[in-house]
PDB file of C-alpha atoms in Angstrom:
ATOM      1  CA  MET I  91     189.758 133.463 155.880  1.00  0.00           C
ATOM      2  CA  GLU I  92     187.477 131.124 156.666  1.00  0.00           C
ATOM      3  CA  GLN I  93     187.947 128.213 158.760  1.00  0.00           C
ATOM      4  CA  ALA I  94     188.613 124.754 158.778  1.00  0.00           C
ATOM      5  CA  PHE I  95     184.965 123.092 159.541  1.00  0.00           C
ATOM      6  CA  ARG I  96     186.661 120.755 162.757  1.00  0.00           C
ATOM      7  CA  HIS I  97     185.454 117.247 163.991  1.00  0.00           C
ATOM      8  CA  ILE I  98     186.272 117.162 167.378  1.00  0.00           C
ATOM      9  CA  LYS I  99     186.636 113.787 168.721  1.00  0.00           C
ATOM     10  CA  GLY I 100     187.409 112.455 171.722  1.00  0.00           C
ATOM     11  CA  ASN I 101     188.076 114.453 174.750  1.00  0.00           C
ATOM     12  CA  ALA I 102     190.604 116.764 172.721  1.00  0.00           C
ATOM     13  CA  ALA I 103     190.743 120.194 173.710  1.00  0.00           C
ATOM     14  CA  LEU I 104     188.562 122.989 172.436  1.00  0.00           C
ATOM     15  CA  GLU I 105     191.599 125.306 169.924  1.00  0.00           C
ATOM     16  CA  ALA I 106     190.539 128.983 171.435  1.00  0.00           C
ATOM     17  CA  ALA I 107     188.754 130.164 168.419  1.00  0.00           C
ATOM     18  CA  LEU I 108     186.250 128.009 168.879  1.00  0.00           C
ATOM     19  CA  ARG I 109     185.471 129.029 172.957  1.00  0.00           C
ATOM     20  CA  GLY I 110     182.469 131.048 173.780  1.00  0.00           C
ATOM     21  CA  GLY I 111     180.869 130.161 171.079  1.00  0.00           C
ATOM     22  CA  VAL I 112     176.824 129.675 170.968  1.00  0.00           C
ATOM     23  CA  VAL I 113     176.690 125.844 171.478  1.00  0.00           C
ATOM     24  CA  ALA I 114     172.916 123.810 170.324  1.00  0.00           C
ATOM     25  CA  ILE I 115     173.045 120.998 171.874  1.00  0.00           C
ATOM     26  CA  GLY I 116     171.601 117.116 171.267  1.00  0.00           C
ATOM     27  CA  ASN I 117     172.620 114.106 169.600  1.00  0.00           C
ATOM     28  CA  PHE I 118     171.262 115.159 165.948  1.00  0.00           C
ATOM     29  CA  ASP I 119     170.223 111.922 164.544  1.00  0.00           C
ATOM     30  CA  GLY I 120     169.115 112.114 160.900  1.00  0.00           C
ATOM     31  CA  VAL I 121     169.714 115.881 161.231  1.00  0.00           C
ATOM     32  CA  HIS I 122     166.131 116.653 160.274  1.00  0.00           C
ATOM     33  CA  ARG I 123     163.810 118.747 159.864  1.00  0.00           C
ATOM     34  CA  GLY I 124     163.223 119.551 163.591  1.00  0.00           C
ATOM     35  CA  HIS I 125     166.117 119.661 164.793  1.00  0.00           C
ATOM     36  CA  GLN I 126     166.687 121.744 161.981  1.00  0.00           C
ATOM     37  CA  SER I 127     165.012 123.732 164.117  1.00  0.00           C
ATOM     38  CA  VAL I 128     167.211 123.750 167.215  1.00  0.00           C
ATOM     39  CA  LEU I 129     169.903 124.529 165.144  1.00  0.00           C
ATOM     40  CA  GLU I 130     169.387 127.357 162.511  1.00  0.00           C
ATOM     41  CA  ARG I 131     168.333 129.027 165.854  1.00  0.00           C
ATOM     42  CA  ALA I 132     171.408 128.284 167.079  1.00  0.00           C
ATOM     43  CA  LEU I 133     173.138 129.794 163.780  1.00  0.00           C
ATOM     44  CA  GLU I 134     171.008 132.727 163.448  1.00  0.00           C
ATOM     45  CA  GLU I 135     172.212 133.317 167.337  1.00  0.00           C
ATOM     46  CA  ALA I 136     175.761 133.501 166.222  1.00  0.00           C
ATOM     47  CA  ARG I 137     175.486 135.223 164.130  1.00  0.00           C
ATOM     48  CA  ARG I 138     173.836 137.811 166.500  1.00  0.00           C
ATOM     49  CA  ARG I 139     176.725 137.809 168.406  1.00  0.00           C
ATOM     50  CA  ASP I 140     180.020 137.566 166.126  1.00  0.00           C
ATOM     51  CA  ALA I 141     180.154 133.837 167.689  1.00  0.00           C
ATOM     52  CA  PRO I 142     181.417 130.712 166.793  1.00  0.00           C
ATOM     53  CA  ALA I 143     178.409 127.890 166.224  1.00  0.00           C
ATOM     54  CA  LEU I 144     179.933 124.760 167.048  1.00  0.00           C
ATOM     55  CA  ALA I 145     177.909 121.786 168.069  1.00  0.00           C
ATOM     56  CA  LEU I 146     177.988 119.704 171.086  1.00  0.00           C
ATOM     57  CA  THR I 147     176.763 115.697 170.242  1.00  0.00           C
ATOM     58  CA  PHE I 148     176.420 112.553 171.613  1.00  0.00           C
ATOM     59  CA  GLU I 149     178.321 109.354 170.317  1.00  0.00           C
ATOM     60  CA  PRO I 150     177.135 106.418 170.372  1.00  0.00           C
ATOM     61  CA  HIS I 151     174.031 106.972 170.748  1.00  0.00           C
ATOM     62  CA  PRO I 152     173.112 107.652 174.334  1.00  0.00           C
ATOM     63  CA  ARG I 153     170.602 104.838 174.020  1.00  0.00           C
ATOM     64  CA  THR I 154     173.056 101.602 173.017  1.00  0.00           C
ATOM     65  CA  VAL I 155     174.880 102.736 176.237  1.00  0.00           C
ATOM     66  CA  PHE I 156     171.487 102.291 177.802  1.00  0.00           C
ATOM     67  CA  ARG I 157     170.195  99.252 176.045  1.00  0.00           C
ATOM     68  CA  PRO I 158     172.746  97.882 174.042  1.00  0.00           C
ATOM     69  CA  GLU I 159     170.677  94.096 173.200  1.00  0.00           C
ATOM     70  CA  VAL I 160     169.083  96.618 170.241  1.00  0.00           C
ATOM     71  CA  PRO I 161     169.781  97.509 167.848  1.00  0.00           C
ATOM     72  CA  LEU I 162     170.025 100.579 166.585  1.00  0.00           C
ATOM     73  CA  PHE I 163     169.400 101.933 163.084  1.00  0.00           C
ATOM     74  CA  VAL I 164     171.925 104.857 163.399  1.00  0.00           C
ATOM     75  CA  LEU I 165     170.318 107.225 161.017  1.00  0.00           C
ATOM     76  CA  THR I 166     173.427 109.430 159.915  1.00  0.00           C
ATOM     77  CA  PRO I 167     177.245 108.603 161.586  1.00  0.00           C
ATOM     78  CA  PRO I 168     179.273 110.502 162.898  1.00  0.00           C
ATOM     79  CA  PRO I 169     181.207 111.282 158.929  1.00  0.00           C
ATOM     80  CA  MET I 170     178.374 111.475 157.901  1.00  0.00           C
ATOM     81  CA  LYS I 171     176.564 114.166 160.899  1.00  0.00           C
ATOM     82  CA  ALA I 172     179.679 117.170 160.181  1.00  0.00           C
ATOM     83  CA  LYS I 173     179.067 116.661 156.882  1.00  0.00           C
ATOM     84  CA  LEU I 174     175.185 118.084 156.950  1.00  0.00           C
ATOM     85  CA  LEU I 175     176.775 120.110 160.315  1.00  0.00           C
ATOM     86  CA  ALA I 176     179.268 121.767 157.779  1.00  0.00           C
ATOM     87  CA  GLU I 177     176.483 122.531 154.726  1.00  0.00           C
ATOM     88  CA  LEU I 178     174.457 123.874 157.441  1.00  0.00           C
ATOM     89  CA  GLY I 179     177.210 126.845 157.947  1.00  0.00           C
ATOM     90  CA  PHE I 180     178.534 125.241 161.590  1.00  0.00           C
ATOM     91  CA  GLN I 181     181.989 125.967 162.624  1.00  0.00           C
ATOM     92  CA  ALA I 182     182.754 122.174 163.806  1.00  0.00           C
ATOM     93  CA  MET I 183     180.641 119.337 165.950  1.00  0.00           C
ATOM     94  CA  VAL I 184     182.029 118.608 168.527  1.00  0.00           C
ATOM     95  CA  GLU I 185     181.545 114.494 169.723  1.00  0.00           C
ATOM     96  CA  GLN I 186     181.721 114.109 173.240  1.00  0.00           C
ATOM     97  CA  PRO I 187     182.182 110.299 174.178  1.00  0.00           C
ATOM     98  CA  PHE I 188     178.625 108.996 175.554  1.00  0.00           C
ATOM     99  CA  THR I 189     179.340 106.726 178.264  1.00  0.00           C
ATOM    100  CA  ARG I 190     177.884 104.587 181.362  1.00  0.00           C
ATOM    101  CA  GLU I 191     180.553 106.820 183.900  1.00  0.00           C
ATOM    102  CA  PHE I 192     179.998 110.003 181.665  1.00  0.00           C
ATOM    103  CA  ALA I 193     175.281 109.095 182.249  1.00  0.00           C
ATOM    104  CA  SER I 194     176.271 109.932 185.517  1.00  0.00           C
ATOM    105  CA  LEU I 195     177.535 112.887 186.069  1.00  0.00           C
ATOM    106  CA  SER I 196     175.457 115.606 188.049  1.00  0.00           C
ATOM    107  CA  ALA I 197     173.142 118.268 185.747  1.00  0.00           C
ATOM    108  CA  GLU I 198     175.678 120.317 188.242  1.00  0.00           C
ATOM    109  CA  SER I 199     179.138 118.732 186.109  1.00  0.00           C
ATOM    110  CA  PHE I 200     177.895 118.850 182.695  1.00  0.00           C
ATOM    111  CA  VAL I 201     177.548 122.710 183.523  1.00  0.00           C
ATOM    112  CA  THR I 202     180.564 123.516 183.965  1.00  0.00           C
ATOM    113  CA  ASP I 203     182.719 120.131 183.485  1.00  0.00           C
ATOM    114  CA  VAL I 204     181.786 120.281 179.463  1.00  0.00           C
ATOM    115  CA  LEU I 205     179.840 123.909 178.700  1.00  0.00           C
ATOM    116  CA  GLU I 206     181.541 125.712 181.538  1.00  0.00           C
ATOM    117  CA  ALA I 207     184.735 124.416 181.007  1.00  0.00           C
ATOM    118  CA  ARG I 208     186.092 122.268 178.046  1.00  0.00           C
ATOM    119  CA  LEU I 209     183.089 125.131 175.513  1.00  0.00           C
ATOM    120  CA  GLY I 210     183.035 128.581 177.240  1.00  0.00           C
ATOM    121  CA  VAL I 211     179.569 128.405 176.559  1.00  0.00           C
ATOM    122  CA  SER I 212     178.105 132.139 175.467  1.00  0.00           C
ATOM    123  CA  HIS I 213     174.839 130.819 174.607  1.00  0.00           C
ATOM    124  CA  ALA I 214     173.402 127.372 174.717  1.00  0.00           C
ATOM    125  CA  VAL I 215     169.828 126.462 172.200  1.00  0.00           C
ATOM    126  CA  THR I 216     168.500 122.953 173.390  1.00  0.00           C
ATOM    127  CA  GLY I 217     165.182 121.493 172.447  1.00  0.00           C
ATOM    128  CA  PHE I 218     162.103 122.032 174.495  1.00  0.00           C
ATOM    129  CA  ASP I 219     162.750 118.474 176.412  1.00  0.00           C
ATOM    130  CA  PHE I 220     166.333 118.627 176.605  1.00  0.00           C
ATOM    131  CA  HIS I 221     167.433 115.833 179.304  1.00  0.00           C
ATOM    132  CA  PHE I 222     171.359 115.801 180.943  1.00  0.00           C
ATOM    133  CA  GLY I 223     172.126 114.433 184.252  1.00  0.00           C
ATOM    134  CA  LYS I 224     172.921 111.364 186.216  1.00  0.00           C
ATOM    135  CA  ASN I 225     169.014 110.254 186.507  1.00  0.00           C
ATOM    136  CA  ARG I 226     167.793 112.445 183.849  1.00  0.00           C
ATOM    137  CA  GLN I 227     168.184 115.221 187.023  1.00  0.00           C
ATOM    138  CA  GLY I 228     168.386 118.257 184.436  1.00  0.00           C
ATOM    139  CA  GLY I 229     166.033 120.221 182.670  1.00  0.00           C
ATOM    140  CA  PRO I 230     165.197 123.524 181.233  1.00  0.00           C
ATOM    141  CA  ALA I 231     164.608 124.829 183.691  1.00  0.00           C
ATOM    142  CA  PHE I 232     167.648 123.453 184.991  1.00  0.00           C
ATOM    143  CA  LEU I 233     169.316 124.829 182.326  1.00  0.00           C
ATOM    144  CA  MET I 234     167.928 128.742 182.426  1.00  0.00           C
ATOM    145  CA  GLU I 235     168.603 129.184 186.052  1.00  0.00           C
ATOM    146  CA  SER I 236     172.401 127.126 185.254  1.00  0.00           C
ATOM    147  CA  GLY I 237     172.951 130.177 182.798  1.00  0.00           C
ATOM    148  CA  GLU I 238     171.703 133.083 185.057  1.00  0.00           C
ATOM    149  CA  ARG I 239     174.392 131.492 188.023  1.00  0.00           C
ATOM    150  CA  HIS I 240     177.335 131.425 184.855  1.00  0.00           C
ATOM    151  CA  GLY I 241     176.698 134.017 182.612  1.00  0.00           C
ATOM    152  CA  PHE I 242     175.591 132.170 179.423  1.00  0.00           C
ATOM    153  CA  GLY I 243     171.928 132.034 178.073  1.00  0.00           C
ATOM    154  CA  VAL I 244     169.867 130.212 176.583  1.00  0.00           C
ATOM    155  CA  THR I 245     167.133 129.249 174.077  1.00  0.00           C
ATOM    156  CA  LEU I 246     164.261 126.716 174.240  1.00  0.00           C
ATOM    157  CA  VAL I 247     163.074 125.340 171.354  1.00  0.00           C
ATOM    158  CA  ASP I 248     159.688 123.782 171.190  1.00  0.00           C
ATOM    159  CA  ALA I 249     159.259 120.810 169.077  1.00  0.00           C
ATOM    160  CA  PHE I 250     158.635 121.082 165.829  1.00  0.00           C
ATOM    161  CA  ARG I 251     155.450 119.871 163.941  1.00  0.00           C
ATOM    162  CA  ASP I 252     155.372 119.293 160.099  1.00  0.00           C
ATOM    163  CA  GLU I 253     152.678 119.862 157.066  1.00  0.00           C
ATOM    164  CA  ALA I 254     150.436 117.032 158.671  1.00  0.00           C
ATOM    165  CA  ALA I 255     151.516 119.042 162.284  1.00  0.00           C
ATOM    166  CA  GLU I 256     153.084 115.371 163.340  1.00  0.00           C
ATOM    167  CA  VAL I 257     156.515 116.294 165.024  1.00  0.00           C
ATOM    168  CA  VAL I 258     159.405 115.167 163.582  1.00  0.00           C
ATOM    169  CA  SER I 259     161.165 112.270 164.568  1.00  0.00           C
ATOM    170  CA  SER I 260     164.212 110.139 164.190  1.00  0.00           C
ATOM    171  CA  SER I 261     162.056 107.332 164.787  1.00  0.00           C
ATOM    172  CA  ARG I 262     160.028 107.857 162.167  1.00  0.00           C
ATOM    173  CA  ILE I 263     162.037 108.353 159.574  1.00  0.00           C
ATOM    174  CA  ARG I 264     164.155 105.203 160.557  1.00  0.00           C
ATOM    175  CA  GLU I 265     160.178 103.435 160.536  1.00  0.00           C
ATOM    176  CA  LEU I 266     159.871 104.862 156.699  1.00  0.00           C
ATOM    177  CA  LEU I 267     163.163 104.167 155.673  1.00  0.00           C
ATOM    178  CA  MET I 268     162.949 100.630 157.219  1.00  0.00           C
ATOM    179  CA  ALA I 269     159.387 100.818 154.801  1.00  0.00           C
ATOM    180  CA  GLY I 270     161.362 101.616 151.702  1.00  0.00           C
ATOM    181  CA  ASP I 271     159.760 104.521 151.550  1.00  0.00           C
ATOM    182  CA  VAL I 272     162.559 106.775 151.226  1.00  0.00           C
ATOM    183  CA  VAL I 273     160.199 109.806 148.949  1.00  0.00           C
ATOM    184  CA  ARG I 274     158.582 110.776 152.689  1.00  0.00           C
ATOM    185  CA  ALA I 275     161.111 110.902 154.674  1.00  0.00           C
ATOM    186  CA  ALA I 276     163.226 112.609 152.711  1.00  0.00           C
ATOM    187  CA  GLY I 277     160.258 115.018 153.013  1.00  0.00           C
ATOM    188  CA  LEU I 278     161.369 114.854 157.233  1.00  0.00           C
ATOM    189  CA  LEU I 279     164.364 114.858 157.057  1.00  0.00           C
ATOM    190  CA  GLY I 280     164.509 118.188 154.666  1.00  0.00           C
ATOM    191  CA  TYR I 281     166.754 116.536 152.357  1.00  0.00           C
ATOM    192  CA  ARG I 282     167.580 113.093 150.612  1.00  0.00           C
ATOM    193  CA  PHE I 283     168.807 110.540 152.955  1.00  0.00           C
ATOM    194  CA  THR I 284     172.424 109.540 152.320  1.00  0.00           C
ATOM    195  CA  VAL I 285     175.111 106.768 153.270  1.00  0.00           C
ATOM    196  CA  GLN I 286     178.852 107.068 153.006  1.00  0.00           C
ATOM    197  CA  ALA I 287     180.926 103.905 152.586  1.00  0.00           C
ATOM    198  CA  GLU I 288     184.071 103.161 151.487  1.00  0.00           C
ATOM    199  CA  VAL I 289     184.060 101.275 148.038  1.00  0.00           C
ATOM    200  CA  THR I 290     185.657  97.945 147.462  1.00  0.00           C
ATOM    201  CA  GLY I 291     185.889  94.879 145.802  1.00  0.00           C
ATOM    202  CA  GLY I 292     182.845  92.538 144.754  1.00  0.00           C
ATOM    203  CA  LYS I 293     182.645  89.616 143.075  1.00  0.00           C
ATOM    204  CA  LYS I 294     182.876  90.908 139.985  1.00  0.00           C
ATOM    205  CA  LEU I 295     179.937  89.617 138.456  1.00  0.00           C
ATOM    206  CA  GLY I 296     178.093  92.774 137.499  1.00  0.00           C
ATOM    207  CA  ARG I 297     180.805  93.742 135.611  1.00  0.00           C
ATOM    208  CA  THR I 298     180.150  90.135 133.651  1.00  0.00           C
ATOM    209  CA  LEU I 299     177.203  91.326 132.569  1.00  0.00           C
ATOM    210  CA  GLY I 300     176.922  94.523 131.574  1.00  0.00           C
ATOM    211  CA  TYR I 301     176.491  96.267 134.736  1.00  0.00           C
ATOM    212  CA  PRO I 302     179.416  97.059 136.706  1.00  0.00           C
ATOM    213  CA  THR I 303     178.570  98.851 140.335  1.00  0.00           C
ATOM    214  CA  ALA I 304     180.322 100.965 143.101  1.00  0.00           C
ATOM    215  CA  ASN I 305     179.860  97.808 146.543  1.00  0.00           C
ATOM    216  CA  MET I 306     179.917  99.328 150.138  1.00  0.00           C
ATOM    217  CA  SER I 307     178.896  97.604 152.854  1.00  0.00           C
ATOM    218  CA  LEU I 308     177.128  99.189 155.763  1.00  0.00           C
ATOM    219  CA  SER I 309     177.305  98.795 159.564  1.00  0.00           C
ATOM    220  CA  ALA I 310     175.717  95.248 160.933  1.00  0.00           C
ATOM    221  CA  ASP I 311     171.888  97.737 162.290  1.00  0.00           C
ATOM    222  CA  PHE I 312     170.793  99.592 158.721  1.00  0.00           C
ATOM    223  CA  ALA I 313     168.287  98.522 158.684  1.00  0.00           C
ATOM    224  CA  LEU I 314     167.029 100.879 154.875  1.00  0.00           C
ATOM    225  CA  ALA I 315     164.051  98.441 153.354  1.00  0.00           C
ATOM    226  CA  HIS I 316     166.176  95.730 150.724  1.00  0.00           C
ATOM    227  CA  GLY I 317     164.991  96.839 147.143  1.00  0.00           C
ATOM    228  CA  ILE I 318     165.968  98.144 144.233  1.00  0.00           C
ATOM    229  CA  TYR I 319     166.447 102.720 145.193  1.00  0.00           C
ATOM    230  CA  ALA I 320     167.028 105.421 142.243  1.00  0.00           C
ATOM    231  CA  VAL I 321     169.768 106.951 143.394  1.00  0.00           C
ATOM    232  CA  ARG I 322     172.285 110.092 142.939  1.00  0.00           C
ATOM    233  CA  PHE I 323     176.762 109.031 143.969  1.00  0.00           C
ATOM    234  CA  ARG I 324     178.927 111.630 145.070  1.00  0.00           C
ATOM    235  CA  ARG I 325     182.114 110.957 144.360  1.00  0.00           C
ATOM    236  CA  GLN I 326     185.569 111.969 146.612  1.00  0.00           C
ATOM    237  CA  ASP I 327     185.939 114.292 144.622  1.00  0.00           C
ATOM    238  CA  GLY I 328     182.989 116.348 144.642  1.00  0.00           C
ATOM    239  CA  THR I 329     181.227 114.697 140.951  1.00  0.00           C
ATOM    240  CA  LEU I 330     177.916 113.664 141.564  1.00  0.00           C
ATOM    241  CA  HIS I 331     176.257 110.882 139.250  1.00  0.00           C
ATOM    242  CA  ASP I 332     173.071 108.674 138.221  1.00  0.00           C
ATOM    243  CA  GLY I 333     172.501 105.258 139.312  1.00  0.00           C
ATOM    244  CA  VAL I 334     170.314 102.535 140.133  1.00  0.00           C
ATOM    245  CA  ALA I 335     171.076 100.724 143.724  1.00  0.00           C
ATOM    246  CA  SER I 336     170.966  97.200 145.007  1.00  0.00           C
ATOM    247  CA  PHE I 337     170.308  97.296 149.088  1.00  0.00           C
ATOM    248  CA  GLY I 338     169.733  93.642 149.910  1.00  0.00           C
ATOM    249  CA  ARG I 339     171.660  89.590 149.670  1.00  0.00           C
ATOM    250  CA  ARG I 340     171.562  89.179 146.164  1.00  0.00           C
ATOM    251  CA  PRO I 341     169.257  85.820 146.900  1.00  0.00           C
ATOM    252  CA  THR I 342     169.743  85.560 142.429  1.00  0.00           C
ATOM    253  CA  VAL I 343     173.654  85.122 143.033  1.00  0.00           C
ATOM    254  CA  ASP I 344     174.161  84.805 146.629  1.00  0.00           C
ATOM    255  CA  GLU I 345     172.622  82.048 148.579  1.00  0.00           C
ATOM    256  CA  SER I 346     174.684  83.911 151.852  1.00  0.00           C
ATOM    257  CA  GLY I 347     175.288  87.376 151.431  1.00  0.00           C
ATOM    258  CA  SER I 348     175.181  89.987 154.006  1.00  0.00           C
ATOM    259  CA  PRO I 349     173.833  93.040 153.503  1.00  0.00           C
ATOM    260  CA  LEU I 350     175.204  94.686 150.782  1.00  0.00           C
ATOM    261  CA  LEU I 351     174.517  97.928 148.190  1.00  0.00           C
ATOM    262  CA  GLU I 352     175.551  97.600 145.025  1.00  0.00           C
ATOM    263  CA  THR I 353     175.441 100.798 142.481  1.00  0.00           C
ATOM    264  CA  PHE I 354     175.286 101.030 139.300  1.00  0.00           C
ATOM    265  CA  LEU I 355     176.255 104.590 137.515  1.00  0.00           C
ATOM    266  CA  PHE I 356     174.485 106.062 134.329  1.00  0.00           C
ATOM    267  CA  ASP I 357     176.867 106.807 131.725  1.00  0.00           C
ATOM    268  CA  PHE I 358     180.032 106.488 133.663  1.00  0.00           C
ATOM    269  CA  SER I 359     183.512 103.201 133.470  1.00  0.00           C
ATOM    270  CA  ASP I 360     185.886 104.617 136.367  1.00  0.00           C
ATOM    271  CA  ASP I 361     187.600 102.433 138.880  1.00  0.00           C
ATOM    272  CA  LEU I 362     185.936 103.738 141.989  1.00  0.00           C
ATOM    273  CA  TYR I 363     187.155 100.685 144.655  1.00  0.00           C
ATOM    274  CA  GLY I 364     189.132 103.283 148.413  1.00  0.00           C
ATOM    275  CA  GLU I 365     187.118 106.566 147.118  1.00  0.00           C
ATOM    276  CA  ILE I 366     184.349 107.885 151.011  1.00  0.00           C
ATOM    277  CA  ALA I 367     182.093 108.074 147.933  1.00  0.00           C
ATOM    278  CA  SER I 368     178.108 109.135 148.883  1.00  0.00           C
ATOM    279  CA  VAL I 369     174.638 106.917 148.197  1.00  0.00           C
ATOM    280  CA  SER I 370     171.401 109.422 148.019  1.00  0.00           C
ATOM    281  CA  PHE I 371     168.055 107.679 147.068  1.00  0.00           C
ATOM    282  CA  PHE I 372     165.991 109.198 145.400  1.00  0.00           C
ATOM    283  CA  GLY I 373     163.517 106.426 145.126  1.00  0.00           C
ATOM    284  CA  PHE I 374     162.024 103.286 146.289  1.00  0.00           C
ATOM    285  CA  LEU I 375     161.716 101.212 142.380  1.00  0.00           C
ATOM    286  CA  ARG I 376     161.042  97.804 143.669  1.00  0.00           C
ATOM    287  CA  GLY I 377     161.898  95.180 147.423  1.00  0.00           C
ATOM    288  CA  GLU I 378     164.847  92.403 145.725  1.00  0.00           C
ATOM    289  CA  GLU I 379     163.663  89.508 144.574  1.00  0.00           C
ATOM    290  CA  LYS I 380     164.968  85.602 143.970  1.00  0.00           C
ATOM    291  CA  PHE I 381     165.343  85.647 140.496  1.00  0.00           C
ATOM    292  CA  ASP I 382     164.777  82.161 137.862  1.00  0.00           C
ATOM    293  CA  GLY I 383     168.694  82.979 136.500  1.00  0.00           C
ATOM    294  CA  LEU I 384     170.533  85.491 134.960  1.00  0.00           C
ATOM    295  CA  ASP I 385     168.904  86.489 132.056  1.00  0.00           C
ATOM    296  CA  ALA I 386     165.656  87.514 134.311  1.00  0.00           C
ATOM    297  CA  LEU I 387     167.690  88.956 136.472  1.00  0.00           C
ATOM    298  CA  VAL I 388     169.409  90.879 133.407  1.00  0.00           C
ATOM    299  CA  ALA I 389     166.334  92.219 132.382  1.00  0.00           C
ATOM    300  CA  GLN I 390     164.466  93.413 134.746  1.00  0.00           C
ATOM    301  CA  MET I 391     167.755  95.394 135.821  1.00  0.00           C
ATOM    302  CA  LYS I 392     167.504  96.962 131.983  1.00  0.00           C
ATOM    303  CA  ARG I 393     163.760  97.731 133.457  1.00  0.00           C
ATOM    304  CA  ASP I 394     164.830  98.821 136.132  1.00  0.00           C
ATOM    305  CA  GLU I 395     168.082 101.442 134.946  1.00  0.00           C
ATOM    306  CA  ALA I 396     165.266 102.693 132.865  1.00  0.00           C
ATOM    307  CA  GLU I 397     162.738 103.617 135.681  1.00  0.00           C
ATOM    308  CA  ALA I 398     165.695 104.787 137.889  1.00  0.00           C
ATOM    309  CA  ARG I 399     166.775 107.651 134.299  1.00  0.00           C
ATOM    310  CA  ALA I 400     162.954 108.205 134.282  1.00  0.00           C
ATOM    311  CA  VAL I 401     163.153 108.932 138.537  1.00  0.00           C
ATOM    312  CA  LEU I 402     165.904 111.051 138.338  1.00  0.00           C
ATOM    313  CA  ALA I 403     165.150 113.359 135.457  1.00  0.00           C
ATOM    314  CA  GLY I 404     162.141 115.392 137.487  1.00  0.00           C
ATOM    315  CA  VAL I 405     164.227 115.463 140.403  1.00  0.00           C
ATOM    316  CA  ARG I 406     164.025 119.332 142.170  1.00  0.00           C
ATOM    317  CA  PRO I 407     166.185 120.656 145.704  1.00  0.00           C
ATOM    318  CA  LEU I 408     164.510 120.063 148.805  1.00  0.00           C
ATOM    319  CA  SER I 409     165.985 122.739 150.493  1.00  0.00           C
ATOM    320  CA  GLU I 410     169.458 124.437 150.518  1.00  0.00           C
ATOM    321  CA  LEU I 411     171.069 122.182 152.096  1.00  0.00           C
ATOM    322  CA  ASP I 412     169.778 119.362 149.539  1.00  0.00           C
ATOM    323  CA  ALA I 413     170.668 121.608 147.085  1.00  0.00           C
ATOM    324  CA  ARG I 414     174.693 120.673 149.219  1.00  0.00           C
ATOM    325  CA  MET I 415     174.457 117.505 149.244  1.00  0.00           C
ATOM    326  CA  THR I 416     172.712 115.976 146.267  1.00  0.00           C
ATOM    327  CA  PHE I 417     172.820 118.642 143.790  1.00  0.00           C
TER     328      PHE I 417
END
């Protein structure tokens, strides 16, 4: 029987069956096509050795520790990152707490305390530019040499470039999403950008207008462009529903609203409150507008629904990962 995916948080011990594995090391925010080139190499190595495949990630994102005053739009919070890694075929995600104390560990201590003692690594796979330890003193050459001394293999993976020969990076994807360009972002991610959250109660105005919505509050640093999107909604039980979503402050009906994701599911009337659901973004329809009253708003919502149905009617998976996530 296949072992269930393990999301190991904090300093929880690694179970014996996961020790001696192939470990992909990186922050992997977005789990984009560049990350996937590292992750796929780790999976290949794990299959070759008949060893478990693990991903070692750092939480919170190191940038938020070193520059807490600069908000960071995190593409894949830990639960979504774990879901993507599980879909790719990993057995576990080890979420290493990233603190100033951890950042002050020497490169040698990172190897002996984390890779060797905690994970019992048999082979490490990472990007060619991975640096670690106090003042980033550990680099690729140090990792290779440490592997030789401590008895584990090391594979370094070159930067992955897209079809235009540009390096795929989390920062490029953040910029596209902040501009609402979910189609180009999906091209770099290799799957449709997806968020996951609990469905909460709202003012139920949509219901009175004939457009009941599933409402989700997202992180304060979530910086997707405000507007209307063609989306696919996955319920907690795994069922999929097409829909149209609004992300923003609802200027027509709310003077001081904090940003909210509101999804209207087509041909659906069930209760969703309390479910942990996900929303995948397939197309940007228009920016957020303030309408002259509710009649104008409802007329536009009808046009948005028709446009979203047309967008979603022709969609095809971008990859195996996309097929598993949103089809």
